[in-house]
Amino acid sequence: IARKGRIIADRGDAQTDMNSDDDRHAEAVSAVSLNFGDCSVHPDYIHQIFDNEVICGYNSDDDDEHLLISISISPSCCSCSIEYHLHSINNKSSGNDGGNSNKKRVGFSLPSTKAVKEKMKIDEITEKLQLALPPIVKTATVTEDSGVTKRLRREASNTLIKDDYLVEPFGSLLRKYQRNYNGTQRHFALYVAEASEKTAHFHNLVQPLALWFIETANCVDILDTNGSWKVLYVFENHEEEEEEEETIKKQTYSLVGYTTLYYFNSPFRKPIPGYIVRVCQMLTLPQHQRRGHGLEMLKSLYQDLVAPDIVEINVEDPSPNFTALRNRMDYELLQKNIDAVKKNDQSSHCILPLKNINAADDPLSCFLTLTENETVTAAQIVKITPNQIAIAYEIYKLSILEGVLKTDTNREEWEKQYRLMVKRRLLRFHKEELGGLKTKEERQQLLDYNFQKLLNQYRGITRPQQHTRKHESLKLERCEKK
């Protein structure tokens, strides 16, 4: 794999570094593995834990120590343990390589800086890791020298990581649901927790984990009085039968994910003042991803937590994955309201007016762009931003287009009018960025790029089965069975 100016070989293969400096640096992302039960993953991000994303003093081409860090997270996510694996390679014989030129080496290297940095001690590494972990209850250092494993240090507690479950969930129950995991039905529950000392204590234990998986993650104080906080938690419900005269099922819980919600008053908001709910951070743990838990949290926000005085739900700095999830949710919400319009359901909050919510006889009239007044009106009803209304509307129109193309022979014209409808919005949305380009060709290229990117995202929503099969064919499994 070629990354950042060097070549990283698979484990067991020879390693080539493009740099000639003698400084030693372990690539932190590759050195760290996070273990959630049987699921083991490398972190997505590590820049907030290690400077320059490296661990100084390990994994050089001509020295003898390679570092791997294995972190085990408890089911409650309230505790963890760390094992440091040091692999020694002794190639200090006279001559070029002491006859060991074919010896396989384990580890990863980074381009080194000119300044020589001191080797980090294990305690210093632990201190860095603690920034993104719940309390560390056990650490161990293991060396592997010529195939012999030696325990150098072990600080153990009576708490076993694998048995550290929650005895009760936090917050008030909103709903229960099930998911199929490889043929097994597992039970989950969604709770909402108000800001309190008890909730804050639990949340402060688990929220540092977001630093591994969200690029701009930060830890928040949910007791902050400038606004009000709520947290949506998803817990898995486990039942264990205790051996007694009468069988009693013991209920325990493990954390699946959470969403932090910030409520604040916007008295000068136009056209209607009121409270805004901001989705600040959503995390689903790796072993539970692509199971619909994020969508359950978002649905609950829209359906269970939107009070009459809430005027808007928005998102703070959404990631690409969350943007796709949000677009899917907003599209389903728009579709629900459009269905109510078609049925003349007066009990529903129907989005009116929307031009041509049904397919028209010709592409020109079908793909008219929503006016600013229409998007603002619809946004007030659905309580999302006007831009999200426009995006949901484009997804809805794409679903109409895909249906029409199955029978209509005038394919090029239908696709052209849809493309122009979307690009008219993109022109407004990217006005400053496009204005900074010098030529018409550059602006057209950027517009085409943004349209194609959106189209691919939209098709992931309108063609969910094809989208799922694509991911399965690539065999991108985040979790490796131990």
Coordinates of C-alpha atoms in Angstrom, one line a residue:
I1 CA 0.0 0.0 0.0
A2 CA 1.5 3.3 -1.0
R3 CA 0.7 6.1 1.5
K4 CA 2.4 9.4 2.4
G5 CA 5.6 8.8 0.4
R6 CA 6.5 5.4 1.6
I7 CA 5.6 1.8 0.9
I8 CA 4.1 -0.3 3.7
A9 CA 4.2 -4.0 3.0
D10 CA 1.8 -6.6 4.4
R11 CA 2.9 -8.3 7.6
G12 CA 5.4 -11.0 7.0
D13 CA 6.8 -9.4 3.9
A14 CA 9.9 -7.3 3.5
Q15 CA 9.4 -3.6 4.2
T16 CA 10.7 -0.8 2.0
D17 CA 11.1 2.8 3.2
M18 CA 11.7 5.5 0.6
N19 CA 13.6 7.6 3.2
S20 CA 17.2 7.3 4.2
D21 CA 17.0 9.0 7.6
D22 CA 17.7 6.9 10.7
D23 CA 14.9 8.2 12.9
R24 CA 12.4 5.6 14.1
H25 CA 8.7 6.2 13.9
A26 CA 5.8 3.7 14.2
E27 CA 2.7 4.6 12.2
A28 CA 0.2 5.0 14.9
V29 CA -2.9 4.0 13.0
S30 CA -1.3 0.7 12.0
A31 CA 0.2 0.0 15.4
V32 CA -3.0 0.4 17.3
S33 CA -5.9 -2.1 17.2
L34 CA -9.2 -1.6 19.0
N35 CA -10.9 -4.8 20.2
F36 CA -14.7 -4.8 20.9
G37 CA -15.3 -8.4 21.8
D38 CA -14.6 -10.5 18.7
C39 CA -14.4 -7.4 16.5
S40 CA -10.9 -6.0 16.0
V41 CA -10.3 -2.7 14.0
H42 CA -7.7 -0.1 13.4
P43 CA -8.8 3.4 14.2
D44 CA -10.0 5.7 11.5
Y45 CA -8.3 8.8 13.0
I46 CA -5.4 9.2 15.4
H47 CA -4.3 12.8 14.9
Q48 CA -5.8 14.0 18.2
I49 CA -3.8 11.4 20.2
F50 CA -0.3 11.3 18.6
D51 CA 1.5 14.2 17.1
N52 CA 2.0 13.7 13.4
E53 CA 0.2 10.4 13.8
V54 CA 3.5 8.6 14.8
I55 CA 5.0 6.9 17.8
C56 CA 8.6 7.9 18.1
G57 CA 11.3 5.4 18.7
Y58 CA 10.0 2.2 17.1
N59 CA 9.9 0.4 13.7
S60 CA 12.9 1.5 11.8
D61 CA 14.6 -0.4 9.0
D62 CA 17.9 -0.9 10.8
D63 CA 17.0 -1.1 14.5
D64 CA 15.4 -3.8 16.5
E65 CA 12.0 -2.9 18.0
H66 CA 8.5 -3.0 16.5
L67 CA 5.5 -2.0 18.5
L68 CA 1.9 -3.2 18.2
I69 CA -0.7 -2.0 20.7
S70 CA -3.8 -4.0 21.4
I71 CA -6.7 -2.2 23.3
S72 CA -9.6 -4.2 24.6
I73 CA -12.8 -2.2 25.3
S74 CA -15.4 -3.6 27.7
P75 CA -19.0 -4.1 26.6
S76 CA -20.1 -1.2 28.8
C77 CA -17.3 1.0 27.2
C78 CA -16.6 2.1 30.8
S79 CA -13.2 0.4 31.1
C80 CA -10.4 -1.0 28.9
S81 CA -7.1 -2.8 29.0
I82 CA -4.0 -2.4 26.9
E83 CA -1.3 -4.8 25.8
Y84 CA 2.0 -3.6 24.3
H85 CA 3.7 -6.1 22.0
L86 CA 7.3 -5.4 21.3
H87 CA 8.9 -7.5 18.6
S88 CA 12.7 -7.6 18.7
I89 CA 14.9 -8.1 15.6
N90 CA 18.7 -8.4 16.3
N91 CA 20.6 -7.8 13.2
K92 CA 23.8 -6.4 14.7
S93 CA 26.2 -9.0 13.3
S94 CA 29.2 -7.8 11.3
G95 CA 28.7 -7.3 7.6
N96 CA 25.7 -6.0 5.8
D97 CA 23.0 -8.1 7.4
G98 CA 24.6 -11.0 9.2
G99 CA 23.2 -13.5 6.8
N100 CA 19.7 -12.6 7.6
S101 CA 18.7 -10.7 4.5
N102 CA 15.6 -12.9 3.9
K103 CA 14.3 -12.6 7.5
K104 CA 10.7 -11.4 7.5
R105 CA 10.0 -8.3 9.5
V106 CA 6.9 -7.1 11.3
G107 CA 5.9 -3.5 11.7
F108 CA 5.3 -0.2 9.9
S109 CA 7.4 2.8 9.2
L110 CA 6.9 6.5 8.5
P111 CA 9.0 9.1 6.7
S112 CA 11.1 10.6 9.5
T113 CA 11.7 14.2 10.2
K114 CA 15.2 15.8 10.3
A115 CA 14.9 16.4 14.1
V116 CA 15.8 13.3 16.1
K117 CA 13.1 12.6 18.7
E118 CA 13.5 10.6 21.8
K119 CA 12.0 7.2 22.0
M120 CA 8.6 7.3 23.8
K121 CA 8.4 5.3 26.9
I122 CA 5.4 3.0 27.5
D123 CA 4.1 5.2 30.2
E124 CA 4.1 8.1 27.9
I125 CA 2.3 6.2 25.2
T126 CA -0.3 5.1 27.8
E127 CA -0.8 8.7 28.8
K128 CA -1.5 9.7 25.2
L129 CA -3.9 6.7 24.7
Q130 CA -5.8 7.7 27.8
L131 CA -7.1 10.8 26.0
A132 CA -9.3 8.6 23.8
L133 CA -10.2 5.8 26.2
P134 CA -12.3 5.0 29.2
P135 CA -10.4 4.3 32.4
I136 CA -7.6 1.8 31.9
V137 CA -7.9 -1.0 34.4
K138 CA -5.1 -3.3 33.1
T139 CA -1.9 -2.9 31.2
A140 CA 0.7 -5.4 30.1
T141 CA 3.9 -5.3 28.1
V142 CA 4.9 -8.4 26.1
T143 CA 8.2 -8.9 24.3
E144 CA 8.8 -11.4 21.5
D145 CA 12.4 -12.3 21.0
S146 CA 13.3 -15.2 18.8
G147 CA 9.9 -16.7 19.2
V148 CA 10.0 -16.6 23.0
T149 CA 7.3 -14.5 24.7
K150 CA 8.1 -12.9 28.0
R151 CA 5.8 -11.0 30.3
L152 CA 7.7 -8.0 31.6
R153 CA 5.0 -6.1 33.5
R154 CA 1.4 -6.6 34.4
E155 CA -0.9 -4.4 36.4
A156 CA -4.2 -6.3 36.9
S157 CA -7.4 -5.3 38.5
N158 CA -10.2 -7.6 39.8
T159 CA -12.5 -6.3 37.0
L160 CA -12.5 -8.5 33.9
I161 CA -13.0 -6.4 30.8
K162 CA -15.1 -9.0 29.0
D163 CA -17.6 -9.2 31.9
D164 CA -17.9 -5.4 32.4
Y165 CA -21.6 -4.9 31.4
L166 CA -24.1 -2.2 32.5
V167 CA -26.7 -3.5 35.0
E168 CA -29.2 -0.9 33.8
P169 CA -29.4 1.6 30.9
F170 CA -29.3 5.3 31.1
G171 CA -32.3 7.5 30.4
S172 CA -36.0 6.9 29.5
L173 CA -37.0 4.1 27.1
L174 CA -38.2 5.3 23.7
R175 CA -38.4 2.1 21.7
K176 CA -37.2 -1.4 21.3
Y177 CA -36.2 -3.2 18.1
Q178 CA -34.4 -6.2 16.8
R179 CA -31.6 -6.8 14.3
N180 CA -30.4 -10.0 12.6
Y181 CA -26.7 -10.6 13.1
N182 CA -25.6 -13.5 10.9
G183 CA -28.8 -15.5 11.6
T184 CA -29.2 -14.5 15.2
Q185 CA -31.9 -12.1 16.4
R186 CA -30.4 -9.6 18.8
H187 CA -32.4 -7.2 21.0
F188 CA -31.8 -3.4 21.2
A189 CA -33.3 -0.5 23.0
L190 CA -33.2 3.2 22.4
Y191 CA -33.1 5.6 25.4
V192 CA -33.0 9.4 25.8
A193 CA -31.1 10.8 28.7
E194 CA -31.5 14.3 30.1
A195 CA -28.4 16.1 31.3
S196 CA -27.7 15.0 34.9
E197 CA -24.7 14.2 37.1
K198 CA -25.3 10.5 36.6
T199 CA -25.6 10.7 32.9
A200 CA -22.6 13.1 32.6
H201 CA -20.4 10.7 34.6
F202 CA -21.3 7.8 32.2
H203 CA -21.0 10.0 29.1
N204 CA -17.6 11.3 30.1
L205 CA -16.4 7.7 30.3
V206 CA -17.6 6.6 26.8
Q207 CA -17.4 9.8 24.6
P208 CA -13.5 9.8 24.3
L209 CA -13.9 6.7 22.0
A210 CA -15.3 9.0 19.3
L211 CA -11.8 10.5 18.8
W212 CA -10.8 7.2 17.1
F213 CA -13.7 7.3 14.6
I214 CA -14.8 10.9 14.0
E215 CA -12.3 13.3 12.4
T216 CA -13.5 16.4 14.2
A217 CA -14.7 14.7 17.4
N218 CA -14.5 16.6 20.7
C219 CA -15.7 15.8 24.2
V220 CA -18.5 18.0 25.5
D221 CA -19.8 19.0 28.9
I222 CA -23.5 18.0 28.8
L223 CA -24.0 19.9 32.1
D224 CA -23.2 23.2 30.2
T225 CA -25.8 25.7 31.2
N226 CA -25.6 27.9 28.0
G227 CA -28.1 25.5 26.4
S228 CA -29.5 22.1 27.2
W229 CA -28.2 18.7 26.2
K230 CA -29.8 15.4 25.7
V231 CA -28.2 12.1 24.7
L232 CA -29.7 9.3 22.6
Y233 CA -28.2 5.9 23.6
V234 CA -28.6 2.6 21.9
F235 CA -28.0 -0.4 24.2
E236 CA -28.0 -4.1 23.4
N237 CA -30.1 -6.1 25.9
H238 CA -28.4 -9.4 27.1
E239 CA -30.2 -12.1 29.2
E240 CA -28.3 -14.6 31.3
E241 CA -29.9 -17.3 33.3
E242 CA -28.7 -17.6 36.9
E243 CA -28.3 -21.0 38.4
E244 CA -30.7 -21.0 41.3
E245 CA -33.7 -23.0 42.5
E246 CA -35.9 -20.9 40.4
T247 CA -34.6 -19.7 37.0
I248 CA -34.1 -15.9 37.0
K249 CA -33.0 -14.1 33.9
K250 CA -30.4 -11.5 34.6
Q251 CA -30.6 -8.4 32.4
T252 CA -27.3 -6.7 31.4
Y253 CA -26.6 -4.1 28.7
S254 CA -23.8 -3.1 26.4
L255 CA -23.3 0.2 24.5
V256 CA -24.0 0.2 20.8
G257 CA -23.8 3.9 20.1
Y258 CA -25.0 7.4 21.0
T259 CA -26.0 10.8 19.6
T260 CA -25.5 14.1 21.4
L261 CA -28.2 16.7 20.9
Y262 CA -27.9 20.4 21.8
Y263 CA -31.0 22.5 22.3
F264 CA -30.8 26.3 22.2
N265 CA -33.1 29.2 21.7
S266 CA -33.0 31.3 18.6
P267 CA -35.2 34.3 19.3
F268 CA -34.2 36.2 16.1
R269 CA -34.5 33.3 13.7
K270 CA -36.5 34.1 10.5
P271 CA -39.2 33.5 9.5
I272 CA -40.2 31.8 12.9
P273 CA -38.2 32.1 16.1
G274 CA -37.9 29.2 18.5
Y275 CA -35.7 26.3 19.7
I276 CA -33.2 24.7 17.4
V277 CA -31.9 21.1 17.9
R278 CA -28.4 20.5 16.7
V279 CA -27.1 17.0 16.2
C280 CA -23.5 17.4 17.5
Q281 CA -22.0 13.9 17.4
M282 CA -23.3 10.5 16.4
L283 CA -21.2 7.3 17.0
T284 CA -22.0 3.7 16.3
L285 CA -19.4 1.3 17.5
P286 CA -17.6 -0.7 14.7
Q287 CA -19.1 -4.1 15.5
H288 CA -22.6 -2.6 15.1
Q289 CA -22.1 -0.5 12.0
R290 CA -24.3 -1.0 8.8
R291 CA -27.1 -2.5 11.0
G292 CA -29.4 0.5 10.9
H293 CA -28.7 1.8 14.4
G294 CA -27.8 5.3 13.3
L295 CA -31.0 5.5 11.3
E296 CA -33.0 4.4 14.4
M297 CA -31.4 7.2 16.4
L298 CA -32.2 9.7 13.7
K299 CA -35.8 8.5 13.3
S300 CA -36.3 8.8 17.0
L301 CA -35.1 12.4 16.9
Y302 CA -37.6 13.3 14.2
Q303 CA -40.5 11.3 15.6
D304 CA -40.2 11.2 19.4
L305 CA -38.2 14.3 20.4
V306 CA -39.6 17.1 18.2
A307 CA -41.8 19.3 20.4
P308 CA -44.0 22.1 19.1
D309 CA -41.5 24.8 20.1
I310 CA -38.8 23.2 18.0
V311 CA -38.4 25.1 14.7
E312 CA -35.4 23.3 13.1
I313 CA -33.1 20.3 13.3
N314 CA -29.7 20.8 11.9
V315 CA -26.3 19.1 12.0
E316 CA -22.9 20.4 13.1
D317 CA -20.1 19.6 10.6
P318 CA -21.5 16.3 9.2
S319 CA -19.2 13.6 7.9
P320 CA -19.8 12.1 4.5
N321 CA -21.3 8.9 6.1
F322 CA -23.6 11.0 8.3
T323 CA -24.6 13.2 5.4
A324 CA -25.7 10.0 3.5
L325 CA -27.7 8.9 6.5
R326 CA -29.3 12.3 7.0
N327 CA -30.2 12.5 3.3
R328 CA -31.9 9.1 3.5
M329 CA -33.9 10.2 6.6
D330 CA -35.0 13.5 5.1
Y331 CA -36.0 11.8 1.8
E332 CA -38.2 9.3 3.7
L333 CA -39.7 12.2 5.7
L334 CA -40.5 14.1 2.5
Q335 CA -41.9 10.9 0.9
K336 CA -44.2 10.4 3.8
N337 CA -45.6 13.9 3.5
I338 CA -46.0 13.7 -0.2
D339 CA -47.9 10.4 0.2
A340 CA -50.2 12.2 2.7
V341 CA -50.8 14.9 0.0
K342 CA -51.8 12.3 -2.5
K343 CA -54.2 10.7 -0.1
N344 CA -55.7 14.1 1.0
D345 CA -54.8 13.2 4.6
Q346 CA -55.7 16.3 6.5
S347 CA -54.5 14.9 9.8
S348 CA -50.9 14.9 8.5
H349 CA -48.6 17.9 8.2
C350 CA -48.6 18.0 4.4
I351 CA -45.9 19.8 2.5
L352 CA -47.7 22.4 0.4
P353 CA -47.2 23.8 -2.1
L354 CA -44.7 21.6 -4.0
K355 CA -44.7 21.8 -7.8
N356 CA -45.4 18.6 -9.7
I357 CA -45.1 16.1 -6.9
N358 CA -46.4 13.5 -9.4
A359 CA -44.6 12.5 -12.6
A360 CA -45.6 14.8 -15.5
D361 CA -46.1 13.9 -19.1
D362 CA -43.0 15.7 -20.2
P363 CA -39.5 16.1 -18.6
L364 CA -39.5 19.9 -18.7
S365 CA -42.6 20.3 -16.5
C366 CA -41.6 17.4 -14.2
F367 CA -38.2 18.8 -13.2
L368 CA -38.9 22.4 -12.3
T369 CA -36.7 23.8 -9.6
L370 CA -38.3 24.6 -6.2
T371 CA -38.5 28.3 -5.5
E372 CA -37.0 29.8 -2.4
N373 CA -40.4 30.4 -0.9
E374 CA -41.4 26.7 -1.5
T375 CA -38.3 25.4 0.2
V376 CA -38.7 27.7 3.2
T377 CA -42.4 26.7 3.6
A378 CA -41.6 23.0 3.4
A379 CA -38.7 23.4 5.8
Q380 CA -41.0 25.0 8.4
I381 CA -43.4 22.1 8.2
V382 CA -40.8 19.3 8.3
K383 CA -38.4 21.3 10.6
I384 CA -35.3 20.7 8.7
T385 CA -33.1 23.2 6.8
P386 CA -34.2 24.6 3.4
N387 CA -31.2 23.1 1.7
Q388 CA -32.1 19.6 3.0
I389 CA -35.6 20.1 1.6
A390 CA -34.0 20.7 -1.8
I391 CA -31.8 17.6 -1.5
A392 CA -34.7 15.4 -0.4
Y393 CA -36.8 16.8 -3.3
E394 CA -34.0 15.9 -5.8
I395 CA -33.8 12.4 -4.4
Y396 CA -37.5 12.1 -4.7
K397 CA -37.4 13.3 -8.3
L398 CA -34.6 10.8 -9.1
S399 CA -36.9 8.0 -7.9
I400 CA -39.5 9.3 -10.4
L401 CA -36.9 9.5 -13.1
E402 CA -35.8 5.9 -12.6
G403 CA -39.4 4.8 -12.8
V404 CA -40.1 6.8 -16.0
L405 CA -36.9 5.5 -17.7
K406 CA -38.2 1.9 -17.5
T407 CA -40.9 2.7 -20.0
D408 CA -40.1 6.0 -21.8
T409 CA -37.9 5.9 -24.9
N410 CA -36.9 9.6 -24.6
R411 CA -34.2 8.8 -22.1
E412 CA -31.7 11.5 -22.9
E413 CA -34.2 14.3 -22.5
W414 CA -35.5 13.1 -19.2
E415 CA -31.9 12.7 -17.8
K416 CA -31.0 16.2 -19.2
Q417 CA -33.8 18.0 -17.5
Y418 CA -33.1 16.3 -14.1
R419 CA -29.4 17.1 -14.4
L420 CA -30.2 20.8 -15.1
M421 CA -32.6 20.9 -12.2
V422 CA -29.9 19.7 -9.8
K423 CA -27.2 21.9 -11.3
R424 CA -29.3 25.0 -10.9
R425 CA -29.3 24.5 -7.1
L426 CA -25.5 23.6 -7.2
L427 CA -24.8 26.9 -8.9
R428 CA -26.4 28.8 -6.0
F429 CA -24.9 26.6 -3.3
H430 CA -21.3 26.8 -4.7
K431 CA -21.6 30.3 -6.0
E432 CA -18.4 31.6 -4.2
E433 CA -16.3 28.5 -5.0
L434 CA -17.3 28.7 -8.7
G435 CA -16.8 32.4 -8.9
G436 CA -13.1 31.9 -7.8
L437 CA -12.4 29.9 -11.0
K438 CA -10.9 31.6 -14.0
T439 CA -12.5 29.9 -17.0
K440 CA -15.9 28.6 -17.9
E441 CA -14.4 25.2 -18.6
E442 CA -13.1 25.0 -15.0
R443 CA -16.5 26.0 -13.6
Q444 CA -18.2 23.4 -15.8
Q445 CA -15.8 20.7 -14.7
L446 CA -16.4 21.4 -11.0
L447 CA -20.2 21.5 -11.5
D448 CA -20.1 18.2 -13.4
Y449 CA -18.0 16.7 -10.6
N450 CA -20.3 17.9 -7.9
F451 CA -23.4 16.6 -9.8
Q452 CA -21.9 13.2 -10.4
K453 CA -20.9 12.9 -6.7
L454 CA -24.4 13.8 -5.6
L455 CA -26.0 11.4 -8.2
N456 CA -23.9 8.5 -6.8
Q457 CA -25.0 9.4 -3.3
Y458 CA -28.7 9.7 -4.3
R459 CA -28.6 6.3 -6.1
G460 CA -27.4 4.7 -2.9
I461 CA -30.7 5.8 -1.4
T462 CA -33.1 5.1 -4.3
R463 CA -31.4 1.8 -5.1
P464 CA -30.6 0.4 -1.6
Q465 CA -30.5 -3.2 -2.6
Q466 CA -27.9 -2.6 -5.4
H467 CA -26.0 -0.3 -3.0
T468 CA -25.8 -3.1 -0.4
R469 CA -24.7 -5.7 -3.0
K470 CA -21.9 -3.4 -4.1
H471 CA -20.5 -3.2 -0.6
E472 CA -20.8 -6.9 -0.2
S473 CA -19.0 -7.6 -3.4
L474 CA -16.1 -5.5 -2.3
K475 CA -15.9 -7.5 0.9
L476 CA -15.0 -4.5 3.0
E477 CA -15.4 -6.0 6.5
R478 CA -14.3 -3.7 9.3
C479 CA -14.3 -6.5 11.9
E480 CA -11.8 -9.3 11.7
K481 CA -12.7 -12.4 13.7
K482 CA -10.0 -13.3 16.1

